């Protein structure tokens, strides 16, 4: 995409979510201005007011617009639990987040990450015709 924006590969998602140093302390379930999702913190995070992990509650980390603006300015990223579209219906909004990677598995499926208030992981999705969220990243070249 113009300006160097692109979708992360599954290896990049795995690194950010699972494999970077202290990955488990830099991610967690949250509610931002009433919207459920997860927060990913930058490697050099030194802020306070964040509890890492997924304990089955979206209420562990709750932020209003002002407190989120401070976190975002420090490099934090929020991924909303936007659900999934199958055909004309959108389901599980506010309960699950499904985000595509740029990595195909075969002709009809691709890898993605999935999360709720209890877990975050990656899988392949058996049908690329289903609508999932996309998080773009900008290359620093």
PDB file of C-alpha atoms in Angstrom:
ATOM      1  CA  UNK A   1       0.000   0.000   0.000  1.00  0.00           C
ATOM      2  CA  UNK A   2       1.242   3.520  -0.696  1.00  0.00           C
ATOM      3  CA  UNK A   3       3.503   4.921   1.985  1.00  0.00           C
ATOM      4  CA  UNK A   4       4.874   1.514   3.007  1.00  0.00           C
ATOM      5  CA  UNK A   5       1.794   0.234   4.877  1.00  0.00           C
ATOM      6  CA  UNK A   6       1.213  -3.520   4.897  1.00  0.00           C
ATOM      7  CA  UNK A   7      -0.384  -6.424   6.785  1.00  0.00           C
ATOM      8  CA  UNK A   8       1.864  -8.348   9.186  1.00  0.00           C
ATOM      9  CA  UNK A   9       2.999 -11.863   8.265  1.00  0.00           C
ATOM     10  CA  UNK A  10       2.186 -14.707  10.657  1.00  0.00           C
ATOM     11  CA  UNK A  11       5.847 -14.792  11.740  1.00  0.00           C
ATOM     12  CA  UNK A  12       5.624 -11.096  12.662  1.00  0.00           C
ATOM     13  CA  UNK A  13       2.376 -11.664  14.575  1.00  0.00           C
ATOM     14  CA  UNK A  14       3.977 -14.625  16.409  1.00  0.00           C
ATOM     15  CA  UNK A  15       6.936 -12.464  17.352  1.00  0.00           C
ATOM     16  CA  UNK A  16       4.828  -9.571  18.679  1.00  0.00           C
ATOM     17  CA  UNK A  17       2.349 -11.737  20.556  1.00  0.00           C
ATOM     18  CA  UNK A  18       4.331 -14.794  21.642  1.00  0.00           C
ATOM     19  CA  UNK A  19       8.079 -14.730  20.969  1.00  0.00           C
ATOM     20  CA  UNK A  20       9.564 -11.322  21.713  1.00  0.00           C
ATOM     21  CA  UNK A  21      11.359 -10.848  25.013  1.00  0.00           C
ATOM     22  CA  UNK A  22       8.795 -10.521  27.839  1.00  0.00           C
ATOM     23  CA  UNK A  23       5.934 -10.949  25.347  1.00  0.00           C
ATOM     24  CA  UNK A  24       3.527 -12.169  28.018  1.00  0.00           C
ATOM     25  CA  UNK A  25       4.072  -9.022  30.096  1.00  0.00           C
ATOM     26  CA  UNK A  26       3.392  -6.744  27.119  1.00  0.00           C
ATOM     27  CA  UNK A  27      -0.094  -7.903  26.138  1.00  0.00           C
ATOM     28  CA  UNK A  28      -3.435  -8.090  27.876  1.00  0.00           C
ATOM     29  CA  UNK A  29      -7.205  -7.940  27.659  1.00  0.00           C
ATOM     30  CA  UNK A  30      -8.661  -4.447  27.978  1.00  0.00           C
ATOM     31  CA  UNK A  31     -11.668  -2.219  27.523  1.00  0.00           C
ATOM     32  CA  UNK A  32     -11.062   1.109  25.829  1.00  0.00           C
ATOM     33  CA  UNK A  33     -13.922   3.617  25.886  1.00  0.00           C
ATOM     34  CA  UNK A  34     -16.368   0.718  26.244  1.00  0.00           C
ATOM     35  CA  UNK A  35     -14.819  -1.400  23.451  1.00  0.00           C
ATOM     36  CA  UNK A  36     -13.290  -4.810  24.299  1.00  0.00           C
ATOM     37  CA  UNK A  37      -9.946  -5.810  22.820  1.00  0.00           C
ATOM     38  CA  UNK A  38      -6.292  -6.371  23.591  1.00  0.00           C
ATOM     39  CA  UNK A  39      -3.434  -4.005  24.189  1.00  0.00           C
ATOM     40  CA  UNK A  40       0.054  -4.643  22.868  1.00  0.00           C
ATOM     41  CA  UNK A  41       2.814  -2.648  24.545  1.00  0.00           C
ATOM     42  CA  UNK A  42       6.101  -1.639  22.919  1.00  0.00           C
ATOM     43  CA  UNK A  43       9.347  -3.397  23.859  1.00  0.00           C
ATOM     44  CA  UNK A  44      10.592  -0.369  25.791  1.00  0.00           C
ATOM     45  CA  UNK A  45       7.385   0.141  27.810  1.00  0.00           C
ATOM     46  CA  UNK A  46       8.000   1.787  31.169  1.00  0.00           C
ATOM     47  CA  UNK A  47       4.520   3.029  32.016  1.00  0.00           C
ATOM     48  CA  UNK A  48       2.237   1.985  34.816  1.00  0.00           C
ATOM     49  CA  UNK A  49      -1.466   1.208  35.138  1.00  0.00           C
ATOM     50  CA  UNK A  50      -1.430  -1.924  32.954  1.00  0.00           C
ATOM     51  CA  UNK A  51      -1.974  -5.507  34.099  1.00  0.00           C
ATOM     52  CA  UNK A  52      -0.744  -8.070  31.549  1.00  0.00           C
ATOM     53  CA  UNK A  53      -2.569 -11.278  30.723  1.00  0.00           C
ATOM     54  CA  UNK A  54      -5.956 -12.727  29.943  1.00  0.00           C
ATOM     55  CA  UNK A  55      -7.899 -13.655  33.061  1.00  0.00           C
ATOM     56  CA  UNK A  56     -11.332 -14.087  31.516  1.00  0.00           C
ATOM     57  CA  UNK A  57     -12.397 -10.503  32.211  1.00  0.00           C
ATOM     58  CA  UNK A  58     -12.357  -7.499  29.932  1.00  0.00           C
ATOM     59  CA  UNK A  59     -12.439  -5.329  33.059  1.00  0.00           C
ATOM     60  CA  UNK A  60      -8.817  -5.894  34.130  1.00  0.00           C
ATOM     61  CA  UNK A  61      -7.570  -2.892  32.132  1.00  0.00           C
ATOM     62  CA  UNK A  62     -10.147  -0.164  31.561  1.00  0.00           C
ATOM     63  CA  UNK A  63      -9.225   3.124  29.912  1.00  0.00           C
ATOM     64  CA  UNK A  64     -11.011   6.307  28.977  1.00  0.00           C
ATOM     65  CA  UNK A  65      -9.947   8.502  26.051  1.00  0.00           C
ATOM     66  CA  UNK A  66      -7.544  10.590  28.134  1.00  0.00           C
ATOM     67  CA  UNK A  67      -5.701   7.698  29.779  1.00  0.00           C
ATOM     68  CA  UNK A  68      -5.523   5.854  26.449  1.00  0.00           C
ATOM     69  CA  UNK A  69      -4.075   8.906  24.680  1.00  0.00           C
ATOM     70  CA  UNK A  70      -1.144   8.813  27.114  1.00  0.00           C
ATOM     71  CA  UNK A  71      -0.562   5.089  26.525  1.00  0.00           C
ATOM     72  CA  UNK A  72      -0.887   5.417  22.772  1.00  0.00           C
ATOM     73  CA  UNK A  73       1.620   8.284  22.753  1.00  0.00           C
ATOM     74  CA  UNK A  74       4.048   5.893  24.461  1.00  0.00           C
ATOM     75  CA  UNK A  75       3.623   3.315  21.674  1.00  0.00           C
ATOM     76  CA  UNK A  76       0.781   1.098  22.934  1.00  0.00           C
ATOM     77  CA  UNK A  77      -1.548  -0.441  20.317  1.00  0.00           C
ATOM     78  CA  UNK A  78      -5.205  -1.439  20.804  1.00  0.00           C
ATOM     79  CA  UNK A  79      -6.818  -4.195  18.736  1.00  0.00           C
ATOM     80  CA  UNK A  80     -10.623  -4.198  19.067  1.00  0.00           C
ATOM     81  CA  UNK A  81     -12.510  -7.476  19.426  1.00  0.00           C
ATOM     82  CA  UNK A  82     -14.361  -6.776  16.186  1.00  0.00           C
ATOM     83  CA  UNK A  83     -15.729 -10.275  15.571  1.00  0.00           C
ATOM     84  CA  UNK A  84     -15.958 -11.976  12.190  1.00  0.00           C
ATOM     85  CA  UNK A  85     -18.160 -11.699   9.097  1.00  0.00           C
ATOM     86  CA  UNK A  86     -19.489 -14.900   7.572  1.00  0.00           C
ATOM     87  CA  UNK A  87     -21.625 -14.207   4.544  1.00  0.00           C
ATOM     88  CA  UNK A  88     -23.760 -11.179   5.395  1.00  0.00           C
ATOM     89  CA  UNK A  89     -23.688 -11.677   9.173  1.00  0.00           C
ATOM     90  CA  UNK A  90     -21.173 -10.251  11.620  1.00  0.00           C
ATOM     91  CA  UNK A  91     -20.804 -12.368  14.750  1.00  0.00           C
ATOM     92  CA  UNK A  92     -19.014 -12.377  18.117  1.00  0.00           C
ATOM     93  CA  UNK A  93     -18.372  -8.603  18.102  1.00  0.00           C
ATOM     94  CA  UNK A  94     -16.989  -7.608  21.478  1.00  0.00           C
ATOM     95  CA  UNK A  95     -16.142 -11.205  22.355  1.00  0.00           C
ATOM     96  CA  UNK A  96     -13.428 -12.219  19.874  1.00  0.00           C
ATOM     97  CA  UNK A  97     -10.850 -10.499  17.713  1.00  0.00           C
ATOM     98  CA  UNK A  98      -9.730 -12.158  14.497  1.00  0.00           C
ATOM     99  CA  UNK A  99      -6.935 -10.473  12.520  1.00  0.00           C
ATOM    100  CA  UNK A 100      -5.594 -11.639   9.166  1.00  0.00           C
ATOM    101  CA  UNK A 101      -1.929 -12.136   8.477  1.00  0.00           C
ATOM    102  CA  UNK A 102      -0.395 -11.739   5.037  1.00  0.00           C
ATOM    103  CA  UNK A 103       0.630 -15.417   5.081  1.00  0.00           C
ATOM    104  CA  UNK A 104      -1.465 -17.853   3.051  1.00  0.00           C
ATOM    105  CA  UNK A 105      -1.669 -21.483   4.130  1.00  0.00           C
ATOM    106  CA  UNK A 106      -2.929 -22.764   0.776  1.00  0.00           C
ATOM    107  CA  UNK A 107      -5.285 -21.645  -2.011  1.00  0.00           C
ATOM    108  CA  UNK A 108      -8.308 -21.272   0.278  1.00  0.00           C
ATOM    109  CA  UNK A 109      -6.954 -20.547   3.766  1.00  0.00           C
ATOM    110  CA  UNK A 110      -4.612 -18.114   5.494  1.00  0.00           C
ATOM    111  CA  UNK A 111      -3.111 -17.683   8.944  1.00  0.00           C
ATOM    112  CA  UNK A 112      -4.580 -15.271  11.467  1.00  0.00           C
ATOM    113  CA  UNK A 113      -4.435 -14.375  15.136  1.00  0.00           C
ATOM    114  CA  UNK A 114      -7.411 -14.796  17.413  1.00  0.00           C
ATOM    115  CA  UNK A 115      -8.097 -13.533  20.915  1.00  0.00           C
ATOM    116  CA  UNK A 116     -10.743 -13.152  23.558  1.00  0.00           C
ATOM    117  CA  UNK A 117     -10.538 -12.184  27.228  1.00  0.00           C
ATOM    118  CA  UNK A 118      -8.902 -15.541  28.067  1.00  0.00           C
ATOM    119  CA  UNK A 119      -6.325 -16.176  25.334  1.00  0.00           C
ATOM    120  CA  UNK A 120      -4.399 -14.953  22.334  1.00  0.00           C
ATOM    121  CA  UNK A 121      -3.049 -17.358  19.729  1.00  0.00           C
ATOM    122  CA  UNK A 122      -2.688 -17.957  16.021  1.00  0.00           C
ATOM    123  CA  UNK A 123      -4.271 -20.447  13.643  1.00  0.00           C
ATOM    124  CA  UNK A 124      -5.042 -20.851  10.004  1.00  0.00           C
ATOM    125  CA  UNK A 125      -8.523 -19.901   8.950  1.00  0.00           C
ATOM    126  CA  UNK A 126     -10.147 -22.400   6.610  1.00  0.00           C
ATOM    127  CA  UNK A 127     -11.893 -19.867   4.404  1.00  0.00           C
ATOM    128  CA  UNK A 128     -10.425 -16.586   3.166  1.00  0.00           C
ATOM    129  CA  UNK A 129     -13.895 -15.473   2.043  1.00  0.00           C
ATOM    130  CA  UNK A 130     -14.830 -14.732   5.674  1.00  0.00           C
ATOM    131  CA  UNK A 131     -14.296 -11.179   6.820  1.00  0.00           C
ATOM    132  CA  UNK A 132     -11.786 -10.550   9.579  1.00  0.00           C
ATOM    133  CA  UNK A 133     -10.009  -7.451  10.789  1.00  0.00           C
ATOM    134  CA  UNK A 134      -6.722  -6.204   9.377  1.00  0.00           C
ATOM    135  CA  UNK A 135      -4.094  -4.298  11.323  1.00  0.00           C
ATOM    136  CA  UNK A 136      -1.705  -2.404   9.093  1.00  0.00           C
ATOM    137  CA  UNK A 137       1.903  -1.706  10.019  1.00  0.00           C
ATOM    138  CA  UNK A 138       4.190   0.852   8.422  1.00  0.00           C
ATOM    139  CA  UNK A 139       7.705  -0.090   7.421  1.00  0.00           C
ATOM    140  CA  UNK A 140      10.396   2.158   8.869  1.00  0.00           C
ATOM    141  CA  UNK A 141      12.546   2.225   5.720  1.00  0.00           C
TER     142      UNK A 141
END
